mmCIF file of C-alpha atoms in Angstrom:
data_model
loop_
_atom_site.group_PDB
_atom_site.id
_atom_site.type_symbol
_atom_site.label_atom_id
_atom_site.label_comp_id
_atom_site.label_asym_id
_atom_site.label_seq_id
_atom_site.Cartn_x
_atom_site.Cartn_y
_atom_site.Cartn_z
ATOM 1 C CA MET Y 1 1.411 -10.344 39.799
ATOM 2 C CA ALA Y 2 -1.531 -8.189 40.009
ATOM 3 C CA LEU Y 3 -4.894 -9.597 40.991
ATOM 4 C CA PRO Y 4 -8.323 -8.755 39.535
ATOM 5 C CA GLY Y 5 -9.513 -5.321 40.708
ATOM 6 C CA ASP Y 6 -6.020 -4.325 41.921
ATOM 7 C CA PRO Y 7 -5.441 -0.821 40.390
ATOM 8 C CA ALA Y 8 -2.062 -2.440 39.121
ATOM 9 C CA ALA Y 9 -4.130 -4.755 36.863
ATOM 10 C CA THR Y 10 -5.746 -2.045 35.216
ATOM 11 C CA VAL Y 11 -4.332 -0.911 32.022
ATOM 12 C CA MET Y 12 -4.512 2.910 31.715
ATOM 13 C CA PRO Y 13 -5.351 3.919 28.457
ATOM 14 C CA PRO Y 14 -3.495 6.683 26.603
ATOM 15 C CA ALA Y 15 -3.539 10.163 26.857
ATOM 16 C CA PRO Y 16 -5.711 11.883 24.251
ATOM 17 C CA VAL Y 17 -4.032 13.076 21.304
ATOM 18 C CA ILE Y 18 -4.190 16.610 20.896
ATOM 19 C CA ASP Y 19 -3.589 17.960 17.123
ATOM 20 C CA PRO Y 20 -1.763 21.228 17.095
ATOM 21 C CA VAL Y 21 -2.958 24.044 15.280
ATOM 22 C CA MET Y 22 -0.193 26.454 13.689
ATOM 23 C CA ASN Y 23 0.003 29.374 11.155
ATOM 24 C CA TRP Y 24 0.073 28.362 7.662
ATOM 25 C CA SER Y 25 0.835 30.448 4.824
ATOM 26 C CA LEU Y 26 -0.507 29.439 1.204
ATOM 27 C CA ALA Y 27 2.950 28.707 -0.028
ATOM 28 C CA ASN Y 28 3.441 26.245 2.817
ATOM 29 C CA ALA Y 29 -0.244 24.988 2.287
ATOM 30 C CA GLN Y 30 0.370 24.314 -1.570
ATOM 31 C CA ALA Y 31 3.753 22.471 -0.580
ATOM 32 C CA LEU Y 32 1.724 20.414 1.504
ATOM 33 C CA VAL Y 33 -0.650 19.388 -1.108
ATOM 34 C CA GLY Y 34 2.270 18.573 -3.385
ATOM 35 C CA VAL Y 35 3.487 15.961 -0.603
ATOM 36 C CA ILE Y 36 0.184 14.328 -0.125
ATOM 37 C CA GLU Y 37 -0.464 14.154 -4.240
ATOM 38 C CA GLN Y 38 2.981 12.032 -4.331
ATOM 39 C CA ILE Y 39 2.567 9.981 -0.702
ATOM 40 C CA SER Y 40 1.480 7.067 -2.590
ATOM 41 C CA ALA Y 41 5.351 6.359 -3.243
ATOM 42 C CA HIS Y 42 5.356 5.225 0.331
ATOM 43 C CA GLY Y 43 2.502 3.213 -0.029
ATOM 44 C CA LEU Y 44 0.078 5.414 1.658
ATOM 45 C CA VAL Y 45 -3.319 6.748 0.173
ATOM 46 C CA PRO Y 46 -3.271 10.829 -0.280
ATOM 47 C CA ALA Y 47 -7.164 10.836 0.149
ATOM 48 C CA ASP Y 48 -6.485 9.481 3.810
ATOM 49 C CA TYR Y 49 -5.166 13.456 4.433
ATOM 50 C CA GLN Y 50 -8.098 15.168 3.229
ATOM 51 C CA LEU Y 51 -6.453 16.396 0.109
ATOM 52 C CA GLY Y 52 -9.790 17.875 -0.972
ATOM 53 C CA ASP Y 53 -10.596 19.833 1.998
ATOM 54 C CA LEU Y 54 -7.103 21.209 2.017
ATOM 55 C CA ARG Y 55 -7.548 22.366 -1.598
ATOM 56 C CA ALA Y 56 -10.875 23.912 -0.708
ATOM 57 C CA ALA Y 57 -9.360 25.659 1.986
ATOM 58 C CA ILE Y 58 -6.258 26.846 0.214
ATOM 59 C CA LEU Y 59 -9.213 28.395 -2.391
ATOM 60 C CA ALA Y 60 -11.020 30.295 0.500
ATOM 61 C CA GLY Y 61 -7.456 31.968 1.463
ATOM 62 C CA ALA Y 62 -5.315 32.116 4.560
ATOM 63 C CA GLY Y 63 -6.769 32.467 7.726
ATOM 64 C CA PRO Y 64 -8.001 30.166 10.805
ATOM 65 C CA ALA Y 65 -9.691 27.666 8.487
ATOM 66 C CA LEU Y 66 -6.568 26.905 6.525
ATOM 67 C CA ASP Y 67 -4.633 27.026 9.572
ATOM 68 C CA ALA Y 68 -6.911 23.936 11.355
ATOM 69 C CA GLN Y 69 -7.129 21.995 7.800
ATOM 70 C CA ALA Y 70 -3.563 22.515 7.156
ATOM 71 C CA SER Y 71 -2.197 21.486 10.596
ATOM 72 C CA ARG Y 72 -4.508 18.484 10.695
ATOM 73 C CA SER Y 73 -3.483 17.015 7.461
ATOM 74 C CA PHE Y 74 -0.071 17.674 8.098
ATOM 75 C CA THR Y 75 -0.456 16.022 11.517
ATOM 76 C CA TRP Y 76 -1.949 12.761 10.272
ATOM 77 C CA LEU Y 77 1.005 12.769 7.649
ATOM 78 C CA VAL Y 78 3.544 12.724 10.342
ATOM 79 C CA GLU Y 79 1.777 10.288 12.328
ATOM 80 C CA ASP Y 80 1.298 7.839 9.805
ATOM 81 C CA MET Y 81 5.122 8.465 8.231
ATOM 82 C CA ARG Y 82 6.586 8.138 11.897
ATOM 83 C CA ASP Y 83 4.626 5.546 13.469
ATOM 84 C CA GLY Y 84 2.980 3.502 11.151
ATOM 85 C CA ARG Y 85 -0.603 3.883 9.234
ATOM 86 C CA THR Y 86 -1.520 0.656 10.888
ATOM 87 C CA ARG Y 87 -2.903 0.883 14.404
ATOM 88 C CA MET Y 88 -1.406 -1.351 17.190
ATOM 89 C CA ASP Y 89 -4.607 -3.368 17.473
ATOM 90 C CA ALA Y 90 -4.217 -4.827 13.996
ATOM 91 C CA ARG Y 91 -0.275 -5.569 14.710
ATOM 92 C CA HIS Y 92 -0.729 -9.025 15.803
ATOM 93 C CA GLN Y 93 2.182 -10.008 18.242
ATOM 94 C CA TRP Y 94 3.855 -7.040 17.270
ATOM 95 C CA PHE Y 95 5.611 -5.731 20.945
ATOM 96 C CA VAL Y 96 7.974 -3.498 19.511
ATOM 97 C CA VAL Y 97 7.718 -0.050 20.939
ATOM 98 C CA ASP Y 98 8.545 2.845 18.603
ATOM 99 C CA PRO Y 99 10.503 5.471 20.256
ATOM 100 C CA ASP Y 100 10.384 7.766 17.284
ATOM 101 C CA VAL Y 101 7.357 10.146 18.818
ATOM 102 C CA ASP Y 102 9.588 10.988 21.343
ATOM 103 C CA ALA Y 103 12.549 11.906 19.138
ATOM 104 C CA SER Y 104 10.247 13.870 16.751
ATOM 105 C CA PRO Y 105 7.045 15.126 18.585
ATOM 106 C CA THR Y 106 4.668 16.366 16.026
ATOM 107 C CA GLU Y 107 4.788 19.747 17.392
ATOM 108 C CA THR Y 108 8.320 19.991 16.662
ATOM 109 C CA VAL Y 109 8.164 18.745 13.180
ATOM 110 C CA MET Y 110 5.369 20.930 12.027
ATOM 111 C CA ALA Y 111 7.423 24.191 13.785
ATOM 112 C CA GLN Y 112 10.193 23.476 11.907
ATOM 113 C CA ALA Y 113 8.789 22.844 8.465
ATOM 114 C CA LEU Y 114 6.976 25.967 8.664
ATOM 115 C CA ALA Y 115 9.873 27.876 9.680
ATOM 116 C CA SER Y 116 11.852 26.469 7.061
ATOM 117 C CA GLY Y 117 9.093 26.292 4.019
ATOM 118 C CA ASP Y 118 10.487 22.741 3.657
ATOM 119 C CA ILE Y 119 7.253 20.868 4.070
ATOM 120 C CA ALA Y 120 8.550 17.583 1.749
ATOM 121 C CA GLY Y 121 11.831 17.457 3.397
ATOM 122 C CA ALA Y 122 10.135 17.441 7.132
ATOM 123 C CA ILE Y 123 7.895 14.440 5.936
ATOM 124 C CA GLU Y 124 10.615 12.485 4.333
ATOM 125 C CA GLY Y 125 12.840 13.047 7.307
ATOM 126 C CA LEU Y 126 10.763 10.395 9.185
ATOM 127 C CA ALA Y 127 10.836 7.824 6.771
ATOM 128 C CA PRO Y 128 13.376 4.881 8.165
ATOM 129 C CA THR Y 129 16.752 4.894 7.270
ATOM 130 C CA HIS Y 130 17.516 1.314 6.817
ATOM 131 C CA PRO Y 131 18.051 0.529 3.089
ATOM 132 C CA ASP Y 132 15.381 -1.776 2.961
ATOM 133 C CA TYR Y 133 12.789 0.930 3.012
ATOM 134 C CA ALA Y 134 14.128 2.551 0.136
ATOM 135 C CA VAL Y 135 14.361 -0.774 -1.837
ATOM 136 C CA LEU Y 136 10.814 -1.389 -1.206
ATOM 137 C CA LYS Y 137 9.636 1.903 -2.413
ATOM 138 C CA ALA Y 138 11.868 1.456 -5.658
ATOM 139 C CA ARG Y 139 10.005 -1.964 -6.193
ATOM 140 C CA LEU Y 140 6.770 -0.313 -5.221
ATOM 141 C CA ALA Y 141 7.330 2.299 -7.829
ATOM 142 C CA ALA Y 142 8.425 -0.089 -10.743
ATOM 143 C CA THR Y 143 5.527 -2.892 -9.696
ATOM 144 C CA PRO Y 144 2.275 -1.906 -12.341
ATOM 145 C CA ALA Y 145 -0.854 -1.199 -11.027
ATOM 146 C CA ALA Y 146 -2.608 -3.989 -12.296
ATOM 147 C CA ASN Y 147 -0.198 -6.237 -9.746
ATOM 148 C CA LYS Y 148 -2.454 -5.535 -6.694
ATOM 149 C CA THR Y 149 -1.371 -8.425 -5.053
ATOM 150 C CA MET Y 150 2.487 -7.415 -5.263
ATOM 151 C CA ARG Y 151 1.578 -3.860 -4.526
ATOM 152 C CA ASN Y 152 -0.292 -4.387 -1.366
ATOM 153 C CA THR Y 153 2.473 -6.758 -0.029
ATOM 154 C CA LEU Y 154 4.775 -3.894 -0.653
ATOM 155 C CA ARG Y 155 2.266 -1.569 1.346
ATOM 156 C CA VAL Y 156 2.241 -3.796 4.358
ATOM 157 C CA ASN Y 157 5.997 -4.203 4.346
ATOM 158 C CA LEU Y 158 6.807 -0.718 3.722
ATOM 159 C CA ASP Y 159 4.226 0.186 6.866
ATOM 160 C CA ARG Y 160 5.948 -2.312 9.027
ATOM 161 C CA TRP Y 161 9.182 -0.363 8.683
ATOM 162 C CA ARG Y 162 7.494 2.533 9.772
ATOM 163 C CA TRP Y 163 6.500 0.517 13.208
ATOM 164 C CA MET Y 164 10.451 0.190 13.812
ATOM 165 C CA PRO Y 165 12.656 2.824 15.244
ATOM 166 C CA ARG Y 166 13.882 4.717 12.589
ATOM 167 C CA ASP Y 167 17.550 4.405 13.406
ATOM 168 C CA LEU Y 168 18.267 0.956 14.187
ATOM 169 C CA GLY Y 169 21.504 1.899 15.619
ATOM 170 C CA LYS Y 170 25.002 1.372 14.538
ATOM 171 C CA ALA Y 171 25.471 -2.039 15.173
ATOM 172 C CA TYR Y 172 22.552 -4.463 16.011
ATOM 173 C CA LEU Y 173 21.052 -7.983 15.539
ATOM 174 C CA LEU Y 174 18.177 -8.338 13.246
ATOM 175 C CA THR Y 175 16.389 -11.520 12.501
ATOM 176 C CA ASN Y 176 13.514 -11.764 10.037
ATOM 177 C CA VAL Y 177 11.348 -14.722 10.953
ATOM 178 C CA PRO Y 178 9.776 -15.744 7.769
ATOM 179 C CA GLU Y 179 13.346 -15.588 6.147
ATOM 180 C CA PHE Y 180 14.941 -18.120 8.771
ATOM 181 C CA GLN Y 181 17.730 -15.871 8.790
ATOM 182 C CA LEU Y 182 19.583 -13.700 11.584
ATOM 183 C CA ARG Y 183 22.118 -11.036 10.202
ATOM 184 C CA LEU Y 184 24.748 -9.301 12.592
ATOM 185 C CA THR Y 185 24.776 -5.660 11.289
ATOM 186 C CA VAL Y 186 27.161 -2.797 11.466
ATOM 187 C CA ASP Y 187 26.177 0.524 9.884
ATOM 188 C CA ASN Y 188 23.676 -1.306 8.144
ATOM 189 C CA GLU Y 189 25.960 -3.608 6.542
ATOM 190 C CA ILE Y 190 25.853 -7.327 7.067
ATOM 191 C CA ILE Y 191 29.070 -8.691 8.412
ATOM 192 C CA ARG Y 192 27.850 -12.299 9.642
ATOM 193 C CA SER Y 193 24.546 -14.050 8.596
ATOM 194 C CA TYR Y 194 23.002 -17.428 10.278
ATOM 195 C CA ARG Y 195 20.468 -19.488 9.322
ATOM 196 C CA THR Y 196 17.879 -19.917 12.420
ATOM 197 C CA ILE Y 197 14.916 -22.215 13.456
ATOM 198 C CA VAL Y 198 12.104 -20.137 14.781
ATOM 199 C CA GLY Y 199 8.497 -20.763 16.269
ATOM 200 C CA LYS Y 200 5.995 -23.116 15.146
ATOM 201 C CA PRO Y 201 2.830 -21.127 14.076
ATOM 202 C CA GLY Y 202 0.026 -20.952 16.411
ATOM 203 C CA ARG Y 203 0.257 -20.515 20.271
ATOM 204 C CA THR Y 204 4.269 -21.112 19.744
ATOM 205 C CA ALA Y 205 5.087 -18.482 17.186
ATOM 206 C CA THR Y 206 7.779 -16.328 17.873
ATOM 207 C CA PRO Y 207 6.466 -12.657 18.867
ATOM 208 C CA GLN Y 208 8.195 -9.523 17.287
ATOM 209 C CA LEU Y 209 10.350 -7.685 19.481
ATOM 210 C CA ALA Y 210 12.947 -5.229 20.028
ATOM 211 C CA GLU Y 211 15.018 -5.874 22.967
ATOM 212 C CA VAL Y 212 18.952 -5.425 24.194
ATOM 213 C CA VAL Y 213 21.309 -8.258 24.603
ATOM 214 C CA GLU Y 214 22.832 -7.697 28.025
ATOM 215 C CA GLY Y 215 25.194 -10.536 28.069
ATOM 216 C CA VAL Y 216 26.363 -13.337 26.341
ATOM 217 C CA ILE Y 217 26.236 -16.911 28.020
ATOM 218 C CA PHE Y 218 28.798 -19.379 27.309
ATOM 219 C CA ASN Y 219 28.028 -22.919 28.498
ATOM 220 C CA PRO Y 220 24.624 -22.301 29.816
ATOM 221 C CA THR Y 221 22.447 -24.201 32.158
ATOM 222 C CA TRP Y 222 18.556 -24.770 31.531
ATOM 223 C CA THR Y 223 16.194 -24.709 33.944
ATOM 224 C CA VAL Y 224 13.530 -26.709 32.792
ATOM 225 C CA PRO Y 225 10.268 -25.157 32.874
ATOM 226 C CA GLN Y 226 7.269 -26.509 35.475
ATOM 227 C CA SER Y 227 5.041 -27.158 32.243
ATOM 228 C CA ILE Y 228 7.422 -29.965 31.564
ATOM 229 C CA VAL Y 229 8.877 -30.898 34.935
ATOM 230 C CA LYS Y 230 5.160 -31.362 36.238
ATOM 231 C CA GLY Y 231 2.882 -31.224 33.318
ATOM 232 C CA GLU Y 232 5.005 -33.783 31.372
ATOM 233 C CA GLY Y 233 6.087 -35.786 34.618
ATOM 234 C CA LEU Y 234 9.827 -35.067 33.654
ATOM 235 C CA GLY Y 235 10.498 -34.406 37.368
ATOM 236 C CA ALA Y 236 9.001 -37.567 38.726
ATOM 237 C CA GLN Y 237 10.902 -39.580 36.032
ATOM 238 C CA LEU Y 238 14.300 -38.438 36.688
ATOM 239 C CA LEU Y 239 13.753 -39.046 40.355
ATOM 240 C CA ALA Y 240 12.667 -42.405 39.547
ATOM 241 C CA ASN Y 241 15.599 -42.942 37.209
ATOM 242 C CA PRO Y 242 18.776 -41.451 38.487
ATOM 243 C CA ALA Y 243 20.585 -42.985 35.644
ATOM 244 C CA ARG Y 244 18.913 -41.288 32.993
ATOM 245 C CA ALA Y 245 19.212 -37.964 34.897
ATOM 246 C CA ALA Y 246 22.896 -38.152 35.009
ATOM 247 C CA ARG Y 247 23.237 -39.804 31.348
ATOM 248 C CA GLU Y 248 21.250 -36.355 30.363
ATOM 249 C CA ASN Y 249 23.281 -34.046 32.614
ATOM 250 C CA TYR Y 250 20.151 -33.070 34.527
ATOM 251 C CA LYS Y 251 20.362 -32.056 38.534
ATOM 252 C CA VAL Y 252 16.870 -32.789 40.137
ATOM 253 C CA THR Y 253 16.185 -31.547 43.678
ATOM 254 C CA LYS Y 254 12.818 -31.561 45.542
ATOM 255 C CA ALA Y 255 11.997 -28.822 48.051
ATOM 256 C CA LYS Y 256 9.926 -29.271 51.192
ATOM 257 C CA ASP Y 257 6.683 -28.627 49.720
ATOM 258 C CA GLY Y 258 7.226 -31.219 47.162
ATOM 259 C CA THR Y 259 8.092 -29.128 44.058
ATOM 260 C CA ILE Y 260 10.586 -30.755 41.876
ATOM 261 C CA TYR Y 261 13.138 -28.705 40.144
ATOM 262 C CA VAL Y 262 15.272 -29.870 37.050
ATOM 263 C CA VAL Y 263 18.324 -28.205 36.026
ATOM 264 C CA GLN Y 264 20.377 -29.424 32.755
ATOM 265 C CA GLN Y 265 24.154 -28.511 33.267
ATOM 266 C CA PRO Y 266 26.089 -27.419 30.528
ATOM 267 C CA GLY Y 267 27.287 -29.582 27.909
ATOM 268 C CA PRO Y 268 27.068 -30.383 24.090
ATOM 269 C CA GLN Y 269 23.718 -31.799 24.498
ATOM 270 C CA ASN Y 270 22.078 -28.905 26.744
ATOM 271 C CA ALA Y 271 19.175 -28.047 25.086
ATOM 272 C CA LEU Y 272 20.224 -24.510 24.756
ATOM 273 C CA GLY Y 273 23.420 -25.643 22.930
ATOM 274 C CA MET Y 274 26.627 -24.245 23.906
ATOM 275 C CA MET Y 275 25.345 -20.367 24.269
ATOM 276 C CA LYS Y 276 22.735 -18.381 24.648
ATOM 277 C CA LEU Y 277 22.207 -14.577 24.439
ATOM 278 C CA ASP Y 278 20.722 -12.795 27.709
ATOM 279 C CA MET Y 279 18.008 -10.338 26.574
ATOM 280 C CA PRO Y 280 15.530 -10.187 29.294
ATOM 281 C CA ASN Y 281 12.088 -9.504 28.309
ATOM 282 C CA GLU Y 282 8.744 -10.713 29.348
ATOM 283 C CA HIS Y 283 7.944 -13.101 26.489
ATOM 284 C CA ALA Y 284 11.148 -15.225 27.818
ATOM 285 C CA ILE Y 285 12.547 -15.179 24.118
ATOM 286 C CA PHE Y 286 16.163 -15.238 23.496
ATOM 287 C CA LEU Y 287 18.596 -16.630 20.883
ATOM 288 C CA HIS Y 288 20.602 -19.998 21.588
ATOM 289 C CA ASP Y 289 22.585 -22.723 20.165
ATOM 290 C CA THR Y 290 20.963 -26.548 19.894
ATOM 291 C CA PRO Y 291 22.415 -29.790 19.744
ATOM 292 C CA GLY Y 292 19.969 -30.528 16.920
ATOM 293 C CA ARG Y 293 21.885 -28.571 14.204
ATOM 294 C CA HIS Y 294 20.857 -31.121 11.452
ATOM 295 C CA LEU Y 295 17.619 -29.211 11.564
ATOM 296 C CA PHE Y 296 19.486 -25.992 9.937
ATOM 297 C CA ASN Y 297 19.450 -28.097 6.629
ATOM 298 C CA GLN Y 298 15.615 -27.945 6.258
ATOM 299 C CA ALA Y 299 14.492 -25.356 3.963
ATOM 300 C CA ALA Y 300 11.353 -24.316 6.248
ATOM 301 C CA ARG Y 301 12.560 -23.796 9.876
ATOM 302 C CA ALA Y 302 9.707 -23.235 11.805
ATOM 303 C CA LEU Y 303 9.881 -25.680 14.407
ATOM 304 C CA SER Y 304 10.606 -24.224 17.702
ATOM 305 C CA HIS Y 305 8.422 -23.187 20.813
ATOM 306 C CA GLY Y 306 9.365 -19.786 19.954
ATOM 307 C CA CYS Y 307 12.772 -18.923 20.933
ATOM 308 C CA ILE Y 308 15.389 -18.726 18.139
ATOM 309 C CA ARG Y 309 17.895 -21.416 17.604
ATOM 310 C CA THR Y 310 20.967 -19.978 15.966
ATOM 311 C CA GLU Y 311 23.151 -21.541 13.506
ATOM 312 C CA ARG Y 312 26.922 -21.254 14.008
ATOM 313 C CA ALA Y 313 26.021 -19.953 17.591
ATOM 314 C CA LEU Y 314 29.405 -20.376 19.260
ATOM 315 C CA GLU Y 315 30.650 -18.093 16.089
ATOM 316 C CA LEU Y 316 27.914 -15.619 17.091
ATOM 317 C CA ALA Y 317 28.774 -15.784 20.893
ATOM 318 C CA ILE Y 318 32.465 -15.518 20.397
ATOM 319 C CA THR Y 319 31.924 -12.308 18.085
ATOM 320 C CA MET Y 320 29.229 -10.766 20.546
ATOM 321 C CA GLY Y 321 31.760 -11.440 23.322
ATOM 322 C CA ILE Y 322 34.356 -9.482 21.188
ATOM 323 C CA LEU Y 323 31.969 -6.728 19.750
ATOM 324 C CA GLY Y 324 29.990 -6.006 22.837
ATOM 325 C CA GLY Y 325 31.551 -7.604 25.778
ATOM 326 C CA GLY Y 326 35.558 -6.458 25.466
ATOM 327 C CA LEU Y 327 36.896 -10.280 24.988
ATOM 328 C CA SER Y 328 39.664 -10.758 23.308
ATOM 329 C CA LYS Y 329 39.479 -13.967 20.987
ATOM 330 C CA GLU Y 330 41.605 -15.770 23.067
ATOM 331 C CA GLU Y 331 39.933 -14.992 26.291
ATOM 332 C CA ALA Y 332 36.388 -15.998 24.299
ATOM 333 C CA VAL Y 333 37.840 -19.384 23.169
ATOM 334 C CA GLU Y 334 39.237 -20.409 26.815
ATOM 335 C CA ILE Y 335 35.773 -19.875 28.218
ATOM 336 C CA VAL Y 336 34.142 -22.228 26.071
ATOM 337 C CA LYS Y 337 36.657 -24.938 26.428
ATOM 338 C CA SER Y 338 36.250 -24.160 30.175
ATOM 339 C CA GLY Y 339 32.877 -26.049 30.007
ATOM 340 C CA THR Y 340 31.842 -23.960 32.792
ATOM 341 C CA TYR Y 341 28.720 -21.520 33.116
ATOM 342 C CA THR Y 342 29.751 -17.901 32.329
ATOM 343 C CA ARG Y 343 28.023 -14.812 31.510
ATOM 344 C CA VAL Y 344 30.011 -12.157 29.941
ATOM 345 C CA PRO Y 345 28.061 -8.735 30.362
ATOM 346 C CA MET Y 346 27.825 -6.210 27.501
ATOM 347 C CA THR Y 347 29.802 -3.095 27.886
ATOM 348 C CA ARG Y 348 28.345 -1.331 24.796
ATOM 349 C CA THR Y 349 24.517 -1.046 23.783
ATOM 350 C CA PHE Y 350 23.716 -3.838 21.413
ATOM 351 C CA PRO Y 351 19.945 -4.103 20.235
ATOM 352 C CA VAL Y 352 18.276 -7.165 18.674
ATOM 353 C CA TYR Y 353 15.342 -7.139 16.615
ATOM 354 C CA LEU Y 354 13.096 -10.067 15.817
ATOM 355 C CA THR Y 355 11.048 -8.605 12.743
ATOM 356 C CA TYR Y 356 8.467 -10.032 10.228
ATOM 357 C CA PHE Y 357 8.872 -8.927 6.519
ATOM 358 C CA THR Y 358 7.363 -10.891 3.770
ATOM 359 C CA VAL Y 359 9.155 -8.807 0.889
ATOM 360 C CA ALA Y 360 13.039 -7.776 1.945
ATOM 361 C CA SER Y 361 16.373 -7.878 0.970
ATOM 362 C CA ASP Y 362 17.508 -11.523 1.531
ATOM 363 C CA ILE Y 363 21.054 -11.923 3.064
ATOM 364 C CA SER Y 364 22.624 -11.828 -0.563
ATOM 365 C CA GLY Y 365 21.139 -8.315 -0.848
ATOM 366 C CA LYS Y 366 18.371 -9.462 -3.184
ATOM 367 C CA LEU Y 367 14.653 -8.559 -2.958
ATOM 368 C CA GLY Y 368 13.072 -11.675 -1.944
ATOM 369 C CA GLN Y 369 9.479 -12.995 -0.862
ATOM 370 C CA PHE Y 370 8.889 -15.152 1.892
ATOM 371 C CA ASN Y 371 6.075 -17.034 3.145
ATOM 372 C CA ASP Y 372 3.882 -15.421 5.447
ATOM 373 C CA LEU Y 373 4.298 -18.065 7.863
ATOM 374 C CA TYR Y 374 2.029 -16.939 10.569
ATOM 375 C CA GLY Y 375 -0.849 -15.122 8.576
ATOM 376 C CA ARG Y 376 0.246 -11.801 9.626
ATOM 377 C CA ASP Y 377 -0.526 -9.775 6.167
ATOM 378 C CA ALA Y 378 -4.024 -9.945 5.784
ATOM 379 C CA PRO Y 379 -4.753 -8.164 9.159
ATOM 380 C CA VAL Y 380 -2.172 -5.104 8.036
ATOM 381 C CA LEU Y 381 -3.636 -4.948 4.567
ATOM 382 C CA ALA Y 382 -7.117 -4.917 5.982
ATOM 383 C CA ALA Y 383 -6.294 -1.993 8.098
ATOM 384 C CA LEU Y 384 -4.461 -0.033 5.464
ATOM 385 C CA ASN Y 385 -7.433 -0.536 3.035
ATOM 386 C CA ALA Y 386 -9.909 0.494 5.700
ATOM 387 C CA PRO Y 387 -10.626 4.288 6.366
ATOM 388 C CA ARG Y 388 -7.795 5.819 8.440
ATOM 389 C CA GLN Y 389 -8.333 5.707 12.152
ATOM 390 C CA PRO Y 390 -6.938 8.429 14.424
ATOM 391 C CA TRP Y 391 -3.997 7.558 16.154
ATOM 392 C CA ASP Y 392 -4.652 7.180 19.883
ATOM 393 C CA GLY Y 393 -1.192 7.473 21.064
ATOM 394 C CA LYS Y 394 -0.994 3.535 21.612
ATOM 395 C CA ARG Y 395 2.664 2.377 21.086
ATOM 396 C CA LYS Y 396 2.622 -0.586 23.286
ATOM 397 C CA SER Y 397 0.634 -3.689 22.429
ATOM 398 C CA THR Y 398 -1.860 -5.077 24.879
ATOM 399 C CA GLU Y 399 -2.172 -8.605 23.548
ATOM 400 C CA ALA Y 400 -1.354 -11.110 26.081
ATOM 401 C CA ILE Y 401 2.048 -12.011 26.611
ATOM 402 C CA ILE Y 402 2.543 -15.760 26.210
ATOM 403 C CA GLN Y 403 5.978 -17.070 27.952
ATOM 404 C CA LEU Y 404 7.572 -19.279 25.362
ATOM 405 C CA ASP Y 405 10.635 -20.602 27.380
ATOM 406 C CA ASN Y 406 10.650 -24.026 26.098
ATOM 407 C CA PRO Y 407 13.728 -24.543 23.698
ATOM 408 C CA LEU Y 408 12.803 -27.783 22.650
#
């Protein structure tokens, strides 16, 4: 861990973003005007892209002034369509790092657009490929201008999709926290869905992440965090009551320095249940089973300390072991029956996305609206309604990391 004053503790600012300037014909500049005029279909605002200045530059004719203005308007449009209009500082607890700028650098997009003359196609080609983005666009188009509340909520959620990788992958897990649902998705089609329990509002709210499942752990142990062992006195209680430790399946050890370590052994009453998905991240967030399965019957399920508890978790674990770990169904069942801690590594890349959408297609495919349980829509809407801020190249949140490693 870096100490104050240590160079490793210093967060280096992103390198300054230098807008490219290329040669624009009048025809390409006129096409750009047409794209900007229609950009409200994506929940963006035409005035953000200096539409009046661009029209004036066109009237003045081709030359350096038009090149500079058209390049600037196009660059800003690319940034907002590719990376999102909302800057990172307004994305509360959003720790997803969007790789799209690496795949589609502004210079490359602009050069290809100018060479082909397909300005509209270049911009549309940056839009998210997930079907929900098109669904939200269609609903925005069908929502009357007078219904500002709904239109603003749609704009917020359209922008959230632009914060995500444009292509989520062939097979992935995605949970929408406000919906309390997890999807196992192949080719953007849901093949399984599971109810979830997510973090309580406040310090234990579930953060938004994009990670990779590296393994499925069957019959997990749970190493009890020191916040419980020491902070809540569990270690001393169990040392004083060996019968309770045995009854609750805890193994308790005391080190020479006096530190007490408590590990709950595998079994149906383990706090992690019968499985967990190993997805290493600095937040200590993962998906796991729970012995408290009756809680899945509640409608509102923001009940955890941040981790995602998953309904029918063994079914999910076995499916992941087959799809991602190369197990046969029989092998997976035998591992479960063994009662022994077993980690099955993934042999294919399996992303998992912990997202936050307050308007989205539900697991039945119908567009639904979900409670903004962490109050995260307001800062996004404020950013969307404020004057556009230049993109500073910042792609990773600098919010404090809160380790949420308590499944209780």
